mmCIF file of C-alpha atoms and ligand atoms in Angstrom:
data_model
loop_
_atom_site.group_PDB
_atom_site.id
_atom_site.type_symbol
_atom_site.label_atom_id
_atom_site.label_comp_id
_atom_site.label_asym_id
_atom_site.label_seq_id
_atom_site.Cartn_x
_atom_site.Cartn_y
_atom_site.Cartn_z
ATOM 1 C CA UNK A 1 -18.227 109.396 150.109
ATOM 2 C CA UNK A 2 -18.772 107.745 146.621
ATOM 3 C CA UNK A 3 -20.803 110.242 144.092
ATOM 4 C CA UNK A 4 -23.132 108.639 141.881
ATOM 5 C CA UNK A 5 -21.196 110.524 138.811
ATOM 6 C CA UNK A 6 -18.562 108.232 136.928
ATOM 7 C CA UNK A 7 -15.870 110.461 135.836
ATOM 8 C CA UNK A 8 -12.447 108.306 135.318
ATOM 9 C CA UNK A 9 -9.713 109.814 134.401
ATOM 10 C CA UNK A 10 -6.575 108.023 132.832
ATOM 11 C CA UNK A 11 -5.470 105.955 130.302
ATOM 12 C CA UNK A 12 -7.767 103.406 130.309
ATOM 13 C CA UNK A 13 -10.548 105.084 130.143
ATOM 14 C CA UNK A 14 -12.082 103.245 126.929
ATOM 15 C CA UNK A 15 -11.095 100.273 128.456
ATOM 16 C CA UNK A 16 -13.008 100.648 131.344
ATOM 17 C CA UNK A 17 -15.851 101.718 129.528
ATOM 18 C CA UNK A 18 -15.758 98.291 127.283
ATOM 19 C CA UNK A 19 -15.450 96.444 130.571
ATOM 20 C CA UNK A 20 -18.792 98.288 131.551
ATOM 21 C CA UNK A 21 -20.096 97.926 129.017
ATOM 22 C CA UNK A 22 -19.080 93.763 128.841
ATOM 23 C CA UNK A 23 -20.945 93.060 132.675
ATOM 24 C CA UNK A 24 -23.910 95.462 132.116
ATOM 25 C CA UNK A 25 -24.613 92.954 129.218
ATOM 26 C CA UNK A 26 -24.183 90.253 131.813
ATOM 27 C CA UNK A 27 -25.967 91.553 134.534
ATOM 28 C CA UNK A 28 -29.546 89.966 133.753
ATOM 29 C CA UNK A 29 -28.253 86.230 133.252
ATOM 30 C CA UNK A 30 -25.036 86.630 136.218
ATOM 31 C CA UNK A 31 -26.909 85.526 139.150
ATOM 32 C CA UNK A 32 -28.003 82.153 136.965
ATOM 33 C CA UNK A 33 -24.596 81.196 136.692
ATOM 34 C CA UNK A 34 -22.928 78.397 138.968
ATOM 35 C CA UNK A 35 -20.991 80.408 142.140
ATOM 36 C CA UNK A 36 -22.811 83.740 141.487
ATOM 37 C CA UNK A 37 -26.095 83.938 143.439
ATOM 38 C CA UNK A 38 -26.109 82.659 147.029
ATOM 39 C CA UNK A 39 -28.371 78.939 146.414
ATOM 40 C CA UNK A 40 -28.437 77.688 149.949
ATOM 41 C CA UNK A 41 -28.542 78.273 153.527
ATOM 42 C CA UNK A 42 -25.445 76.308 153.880
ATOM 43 C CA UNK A 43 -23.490 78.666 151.539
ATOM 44 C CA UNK A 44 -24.830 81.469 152.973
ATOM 45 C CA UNK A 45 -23.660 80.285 156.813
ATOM 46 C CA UNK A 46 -20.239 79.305 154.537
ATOM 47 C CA UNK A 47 -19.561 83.236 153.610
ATOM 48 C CA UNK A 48 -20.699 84.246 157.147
ATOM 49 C CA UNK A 49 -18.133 81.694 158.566
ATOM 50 C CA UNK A 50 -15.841 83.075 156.247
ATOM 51 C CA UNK A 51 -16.288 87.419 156.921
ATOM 52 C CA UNK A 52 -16.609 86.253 160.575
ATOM 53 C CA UNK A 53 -13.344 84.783 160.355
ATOM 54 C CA UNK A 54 -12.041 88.032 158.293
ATOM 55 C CA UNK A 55 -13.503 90.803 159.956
ATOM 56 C CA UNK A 56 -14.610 89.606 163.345
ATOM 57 C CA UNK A 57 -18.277 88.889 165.217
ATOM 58 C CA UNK A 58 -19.489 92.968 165.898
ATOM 59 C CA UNK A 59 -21.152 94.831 163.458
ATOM 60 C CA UNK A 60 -18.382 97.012 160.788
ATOM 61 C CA UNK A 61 -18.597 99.706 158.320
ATOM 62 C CA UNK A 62 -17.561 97.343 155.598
ATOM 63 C CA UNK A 63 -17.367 98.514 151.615
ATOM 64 C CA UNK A 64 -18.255 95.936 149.078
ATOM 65 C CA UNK A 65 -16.297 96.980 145.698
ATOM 66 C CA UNK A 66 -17.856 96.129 142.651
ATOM 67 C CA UNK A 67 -20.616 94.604 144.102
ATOM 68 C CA UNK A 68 -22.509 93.305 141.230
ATOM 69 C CA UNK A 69 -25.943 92.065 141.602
ATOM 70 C CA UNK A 70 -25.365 92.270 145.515
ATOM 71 C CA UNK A 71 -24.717 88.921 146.655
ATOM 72 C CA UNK A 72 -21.946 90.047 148.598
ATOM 73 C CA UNK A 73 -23.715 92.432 150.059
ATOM 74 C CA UNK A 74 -26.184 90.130 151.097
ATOM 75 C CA UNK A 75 -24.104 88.015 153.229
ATOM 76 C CA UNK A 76 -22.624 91.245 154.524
ATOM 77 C CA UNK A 77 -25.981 92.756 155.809
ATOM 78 C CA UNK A 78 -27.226 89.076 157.030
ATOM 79 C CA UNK A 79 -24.466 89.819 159.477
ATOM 80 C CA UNK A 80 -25.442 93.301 160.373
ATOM 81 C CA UNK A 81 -22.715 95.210 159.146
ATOM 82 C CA UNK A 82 -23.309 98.851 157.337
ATOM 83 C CA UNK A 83 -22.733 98.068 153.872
ATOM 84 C CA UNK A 84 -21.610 100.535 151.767
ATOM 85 C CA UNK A 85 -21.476 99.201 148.170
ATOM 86 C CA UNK A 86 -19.623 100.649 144.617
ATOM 87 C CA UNK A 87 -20.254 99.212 140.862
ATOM 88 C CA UNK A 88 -19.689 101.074 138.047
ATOM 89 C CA UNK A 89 -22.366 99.293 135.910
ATOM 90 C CA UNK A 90 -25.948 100.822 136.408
ATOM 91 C CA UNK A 91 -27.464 97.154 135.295
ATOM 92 C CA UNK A 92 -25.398 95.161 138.051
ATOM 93 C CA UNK A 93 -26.016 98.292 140.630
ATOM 94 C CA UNK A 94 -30.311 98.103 139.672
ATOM 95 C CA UNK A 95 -30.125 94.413 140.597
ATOM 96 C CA UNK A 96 -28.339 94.998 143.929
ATOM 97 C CA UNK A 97 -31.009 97.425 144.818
ATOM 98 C CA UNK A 98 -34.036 95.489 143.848
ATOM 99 C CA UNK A 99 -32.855 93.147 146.335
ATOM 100 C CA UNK A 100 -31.585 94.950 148.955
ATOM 101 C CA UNK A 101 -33.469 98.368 148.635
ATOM 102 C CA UNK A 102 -32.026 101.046 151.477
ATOM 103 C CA UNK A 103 -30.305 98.461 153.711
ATOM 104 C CA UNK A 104 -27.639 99.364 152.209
ATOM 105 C CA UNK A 105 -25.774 102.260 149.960
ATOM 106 C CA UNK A 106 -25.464 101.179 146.845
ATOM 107 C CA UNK A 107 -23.628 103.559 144.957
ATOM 108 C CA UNK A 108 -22.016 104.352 141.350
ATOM 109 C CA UNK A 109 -18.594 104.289 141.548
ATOM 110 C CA UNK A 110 -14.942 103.375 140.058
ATOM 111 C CA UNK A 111 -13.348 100.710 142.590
ATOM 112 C CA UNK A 112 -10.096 101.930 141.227
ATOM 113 C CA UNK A 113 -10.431 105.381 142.074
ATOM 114 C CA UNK A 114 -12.440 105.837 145.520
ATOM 115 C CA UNK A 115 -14.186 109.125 145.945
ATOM 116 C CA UNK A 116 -14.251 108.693 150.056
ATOM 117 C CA UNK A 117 -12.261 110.229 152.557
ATOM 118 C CA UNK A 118 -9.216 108.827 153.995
ATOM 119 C CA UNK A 119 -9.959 105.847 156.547
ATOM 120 C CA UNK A 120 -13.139 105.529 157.068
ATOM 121 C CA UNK A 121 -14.029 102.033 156.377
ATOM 122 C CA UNK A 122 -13.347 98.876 159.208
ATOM 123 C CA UNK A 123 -13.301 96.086 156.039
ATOM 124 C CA UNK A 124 -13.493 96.078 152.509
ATOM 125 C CA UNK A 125 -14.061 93.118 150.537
ATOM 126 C CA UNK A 126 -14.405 92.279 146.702
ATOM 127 C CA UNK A 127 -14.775 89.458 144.955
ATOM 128 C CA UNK A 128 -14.072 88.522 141.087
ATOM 129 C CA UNK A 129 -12.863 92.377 140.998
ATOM 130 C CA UNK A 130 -9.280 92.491 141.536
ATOM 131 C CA UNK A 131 -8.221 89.850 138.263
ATOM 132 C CA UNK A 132 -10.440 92.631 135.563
ATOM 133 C CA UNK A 133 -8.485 95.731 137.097
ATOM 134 C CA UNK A 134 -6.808 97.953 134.590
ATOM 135 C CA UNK A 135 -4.524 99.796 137.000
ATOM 136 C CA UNK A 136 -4.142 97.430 140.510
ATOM 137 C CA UNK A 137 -1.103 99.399 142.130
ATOM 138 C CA UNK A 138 -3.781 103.140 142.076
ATOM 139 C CA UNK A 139 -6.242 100.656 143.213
ATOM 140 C CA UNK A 140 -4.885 99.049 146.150
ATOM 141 C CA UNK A 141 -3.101 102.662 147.077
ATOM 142 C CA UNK A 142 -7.150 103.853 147.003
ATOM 143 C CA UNK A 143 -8.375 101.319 148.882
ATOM 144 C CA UNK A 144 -5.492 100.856 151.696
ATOM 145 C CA UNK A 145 -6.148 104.850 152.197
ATOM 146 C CA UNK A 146 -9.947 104.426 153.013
ATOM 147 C CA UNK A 147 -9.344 101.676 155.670
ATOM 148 C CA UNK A 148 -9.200 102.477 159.366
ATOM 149 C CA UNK A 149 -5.414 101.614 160.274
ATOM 150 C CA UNK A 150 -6.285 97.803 161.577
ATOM 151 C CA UNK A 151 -8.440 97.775 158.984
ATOM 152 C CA UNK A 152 -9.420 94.488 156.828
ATOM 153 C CA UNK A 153 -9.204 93.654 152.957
ATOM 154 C CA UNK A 154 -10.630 90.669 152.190
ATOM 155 C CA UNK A 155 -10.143 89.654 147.873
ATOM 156 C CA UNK A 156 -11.800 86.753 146.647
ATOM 157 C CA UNK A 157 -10.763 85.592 143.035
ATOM 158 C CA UNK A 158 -9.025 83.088 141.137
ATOM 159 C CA UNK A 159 -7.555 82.223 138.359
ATOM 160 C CA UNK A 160 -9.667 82.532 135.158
ATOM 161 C CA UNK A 161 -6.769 82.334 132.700
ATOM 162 C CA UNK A 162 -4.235 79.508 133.512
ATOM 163 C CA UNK A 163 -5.670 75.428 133.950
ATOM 164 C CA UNK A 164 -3.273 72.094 135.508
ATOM 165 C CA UNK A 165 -3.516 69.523 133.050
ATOM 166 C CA UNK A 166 -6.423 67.797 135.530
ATOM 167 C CA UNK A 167 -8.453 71.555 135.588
ATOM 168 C CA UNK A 168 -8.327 71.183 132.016
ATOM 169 C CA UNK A 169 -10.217 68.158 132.018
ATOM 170 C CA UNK A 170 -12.828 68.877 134.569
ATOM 171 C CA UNK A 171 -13.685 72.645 132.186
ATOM 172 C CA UNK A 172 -13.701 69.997 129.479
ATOM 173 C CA UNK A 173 -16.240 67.872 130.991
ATOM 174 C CA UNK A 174 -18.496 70.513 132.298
ATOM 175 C CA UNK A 175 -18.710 71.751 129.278
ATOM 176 C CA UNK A 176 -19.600 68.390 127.603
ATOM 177 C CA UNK A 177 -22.172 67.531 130.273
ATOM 178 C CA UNK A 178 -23.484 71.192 130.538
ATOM 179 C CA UNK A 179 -24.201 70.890 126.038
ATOM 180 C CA UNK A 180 -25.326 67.137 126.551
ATOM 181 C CA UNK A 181 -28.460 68.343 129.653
ATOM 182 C CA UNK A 182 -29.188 71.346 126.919
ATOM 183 C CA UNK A 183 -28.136 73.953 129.589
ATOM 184 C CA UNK A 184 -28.776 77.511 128.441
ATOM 185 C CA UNK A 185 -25.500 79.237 127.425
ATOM 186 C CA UNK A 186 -24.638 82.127 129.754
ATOM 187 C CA UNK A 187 -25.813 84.816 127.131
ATOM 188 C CA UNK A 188 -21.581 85.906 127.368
ATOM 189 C CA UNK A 189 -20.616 87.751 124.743
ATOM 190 C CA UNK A 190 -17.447 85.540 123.770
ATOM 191 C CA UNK A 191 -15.517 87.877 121.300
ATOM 192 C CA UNK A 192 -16.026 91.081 124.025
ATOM 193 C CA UNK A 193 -14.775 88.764 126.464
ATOM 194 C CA UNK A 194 -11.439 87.925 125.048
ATOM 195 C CA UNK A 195 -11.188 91.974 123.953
ATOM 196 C CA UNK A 196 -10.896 92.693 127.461
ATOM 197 C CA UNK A 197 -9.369 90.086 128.921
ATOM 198 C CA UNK A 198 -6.278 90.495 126.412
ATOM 199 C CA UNK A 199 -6.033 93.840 127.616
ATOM 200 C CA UNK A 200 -6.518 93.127 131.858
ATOM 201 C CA UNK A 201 -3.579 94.137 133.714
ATOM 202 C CA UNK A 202 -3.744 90.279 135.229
ATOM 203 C CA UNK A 203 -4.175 89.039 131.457
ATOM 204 C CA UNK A 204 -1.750 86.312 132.478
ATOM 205 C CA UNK A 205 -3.946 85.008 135.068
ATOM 206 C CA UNK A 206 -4.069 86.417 138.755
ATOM 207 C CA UNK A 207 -1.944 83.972 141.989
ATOM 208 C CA UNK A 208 -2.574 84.578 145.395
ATOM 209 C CA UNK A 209 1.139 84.848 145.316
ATOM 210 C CA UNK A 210 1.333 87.653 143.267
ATOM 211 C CA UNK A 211 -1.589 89.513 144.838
ATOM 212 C CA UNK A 212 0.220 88.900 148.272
ATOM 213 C CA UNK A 213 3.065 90.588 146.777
ATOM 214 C CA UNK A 214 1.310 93.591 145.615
ATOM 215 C CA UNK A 215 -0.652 93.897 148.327
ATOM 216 C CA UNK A 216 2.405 94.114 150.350
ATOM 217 C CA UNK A 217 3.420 96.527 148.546
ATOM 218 C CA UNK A 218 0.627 98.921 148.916
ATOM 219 C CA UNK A 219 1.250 98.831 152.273
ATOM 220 C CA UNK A 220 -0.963 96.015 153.768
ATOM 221 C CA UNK A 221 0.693 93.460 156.133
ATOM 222 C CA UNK A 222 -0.258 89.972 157.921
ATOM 223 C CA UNK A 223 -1.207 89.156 154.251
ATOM 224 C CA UNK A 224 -2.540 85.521 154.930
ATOM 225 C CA UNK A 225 -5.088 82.810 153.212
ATOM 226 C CA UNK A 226 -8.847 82.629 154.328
ATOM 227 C CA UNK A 227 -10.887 80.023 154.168
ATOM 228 C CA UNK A 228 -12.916 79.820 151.030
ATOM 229 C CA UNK A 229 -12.622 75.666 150.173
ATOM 230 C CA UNK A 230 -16.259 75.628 152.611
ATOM 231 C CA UNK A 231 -18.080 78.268 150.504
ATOM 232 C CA UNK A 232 -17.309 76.087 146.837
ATOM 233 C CA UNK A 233 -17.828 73.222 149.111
ATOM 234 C CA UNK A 234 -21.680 74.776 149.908
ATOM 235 C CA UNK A 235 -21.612 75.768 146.108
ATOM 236 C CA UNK A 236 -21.231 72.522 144.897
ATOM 237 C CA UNK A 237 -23.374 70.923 147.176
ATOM 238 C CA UNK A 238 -26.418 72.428 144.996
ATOM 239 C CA UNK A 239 -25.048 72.389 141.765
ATOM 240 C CA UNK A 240 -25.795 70.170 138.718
ATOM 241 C CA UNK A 241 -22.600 67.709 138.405
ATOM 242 C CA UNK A 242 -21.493 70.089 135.359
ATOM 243 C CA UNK A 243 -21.794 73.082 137.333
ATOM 244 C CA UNK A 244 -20.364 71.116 140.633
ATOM 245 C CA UNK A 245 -17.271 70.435 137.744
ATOM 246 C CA UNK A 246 -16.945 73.851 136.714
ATOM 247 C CA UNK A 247 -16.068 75.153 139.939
ATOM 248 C CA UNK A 248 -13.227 72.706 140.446
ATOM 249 C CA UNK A 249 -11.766 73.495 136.764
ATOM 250 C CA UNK A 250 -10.133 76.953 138.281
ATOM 251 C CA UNK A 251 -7.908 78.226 141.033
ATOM 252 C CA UNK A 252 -10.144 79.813 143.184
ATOM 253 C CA UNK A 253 -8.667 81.534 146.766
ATOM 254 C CA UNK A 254 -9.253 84.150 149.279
ATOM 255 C CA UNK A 255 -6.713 86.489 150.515
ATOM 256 C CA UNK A 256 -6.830 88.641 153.650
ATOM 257 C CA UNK A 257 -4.907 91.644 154.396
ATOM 258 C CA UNK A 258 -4.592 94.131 157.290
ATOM 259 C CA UNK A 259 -3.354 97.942 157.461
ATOM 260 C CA UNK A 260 -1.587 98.068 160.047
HETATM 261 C C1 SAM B 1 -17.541 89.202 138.012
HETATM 262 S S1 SAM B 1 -18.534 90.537 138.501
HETATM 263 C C2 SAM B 1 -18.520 90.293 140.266
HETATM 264 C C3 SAM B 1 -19.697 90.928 140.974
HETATM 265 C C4 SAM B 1 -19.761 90.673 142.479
HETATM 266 N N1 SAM B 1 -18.568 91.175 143.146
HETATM 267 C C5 SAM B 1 -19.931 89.212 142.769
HETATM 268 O O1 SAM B 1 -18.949 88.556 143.096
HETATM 269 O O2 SAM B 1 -21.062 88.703 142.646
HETATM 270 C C6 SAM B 1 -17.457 91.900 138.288
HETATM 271 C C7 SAM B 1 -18.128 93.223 138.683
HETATM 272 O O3 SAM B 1 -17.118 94.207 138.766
HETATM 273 C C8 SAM B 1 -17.641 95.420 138.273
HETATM 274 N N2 SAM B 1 -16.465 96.254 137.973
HETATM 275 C C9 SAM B 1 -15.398 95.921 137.188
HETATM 276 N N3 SAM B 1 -14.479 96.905 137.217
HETATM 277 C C10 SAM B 1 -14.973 97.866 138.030
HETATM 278 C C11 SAM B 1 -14.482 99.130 138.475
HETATM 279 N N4 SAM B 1 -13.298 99.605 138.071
HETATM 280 N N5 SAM B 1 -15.250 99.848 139.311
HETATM 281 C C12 SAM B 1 -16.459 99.399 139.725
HETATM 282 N N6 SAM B 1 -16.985 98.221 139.339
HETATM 283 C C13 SAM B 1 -16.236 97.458 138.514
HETATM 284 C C14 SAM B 1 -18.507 94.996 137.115
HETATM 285 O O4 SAM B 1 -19.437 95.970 136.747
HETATM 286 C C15 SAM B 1 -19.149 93.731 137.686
HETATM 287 O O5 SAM B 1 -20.346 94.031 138.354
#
């Protein structure tokens, strides 16, 4: 059972702590931004096509890691599952709990170092988690041990470091059409940004391939793509044509993995 105290041990501890620190100062302007925040029914039917797909039609014990403002969660508990859900900023984790209140447990917690007991969880899914991780081989060990054997891990992330030539172009663009309608910057904080970043484990950028293989590794098998073209699809659908551009200027992919 997560504890609401944060003590992380290891080596990176003041990493983690500038990583906090880095999405608590995002967590007022994160739901604004373009893939965030659910916009539309049709996304929202888009993820529950997707978890259907991942973790079946009856109702799981499913842990969202890092769950950020909660929208996650949200599609989670629109298809009746107990949601148990772990951030270790207090700003993202307020958020989640404004909207969601006691549907589900939101708790403070370190994704990379679970304080539950061994396999007790049907599914876990995370999403734009796995690519910030300072120490991915402890985390996958912690959360292949809290799965139910036949349990599910669904990761949904991308590629925030390496562009093709033609994802190039499209960032490019967005960000010429996103200055040219006067769009409010995101309120980042550029220089903490690239701090971090330098020092992610996945500071190279993050594949599916290499996830796959790591995954494997951990222990998980039937390691296979899920469908997440429909959710950008959704996404774009009600997005401003820089936005809309944005979310084609990365690799973006879903990964599902079972213990079997
Ligand atoms: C890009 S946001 C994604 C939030 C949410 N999963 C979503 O997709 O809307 C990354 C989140 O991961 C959280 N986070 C990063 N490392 C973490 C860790 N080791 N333990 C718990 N939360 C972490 C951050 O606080 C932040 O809320």
């Amino acid at each position: 059972m997560p504890d609401s105290s944060l003590s992380t041990p290891g080596a990176n501890f003041s990493l983690k702590e500038e990583i906090r620190s880095y999405w608590s100062g995002r967590a007022a302007t994160f739901d604004q931004q373009v893939g965030h925040a659910i916009k539309s029914d049709a996304e929202l039917a888009a993820f529950q096509s997707l978890l259907r797909q991942s973790f079946g039609t009856e109702p799981r014990e499913v842990l969202d890691l890092a769950c950020g403002t909660g929208e996650i969660t949200r599609a989670l508990l629109s298809l009746g599952h107990e949601v148990t859900a772990i951030d270790f900023s207090e700003e993202m984790l307020a958020r989640a709990r404004a909207k969601h209140g006691d549907r589900a447990r939101i708790l403070a917690g370190d994704a990379e170092r679970l304080l539950d007991d061994d396999g007790i969880y049907d599914a876990l899914v995370t999403r734009h988690l796995v690519w910030t991780l300072t120490d991915p081989e402890v985390a996958f060990a912690e959360w292949f041990r809290v799965l139910k054997p036949g349990g599910k891990l669904l990761v949904i992330d991308g590629d925030w470091i390496n562009r093709s030539w033609l994802q190039g172009l499209l960032n490019r663009a967005a960000t010429f059409l996103r200055e040219r309608a006067g769009a409010a910057p995101h309120g980042a904080d550029r220089a903490a940004f690239d701090s971090i970043t330098s020092r992610f484990f996945f500071r190279e950028g993050l594949s599916a391939e290499r996830l796959g293989a790591m995954l494997r590794q951990a222990g998980f098998a039937r390691i296979e793509a899920a469908d997440y073209a429909r959710v950008i699809k959704a996404q774009q659908r009600h997005a401003a044509l820089h936005d809309a551009l944005r979310l084609a200027s990365s690799t973006r992919f879903a990964l599902l993995a079972t213990k079997s």
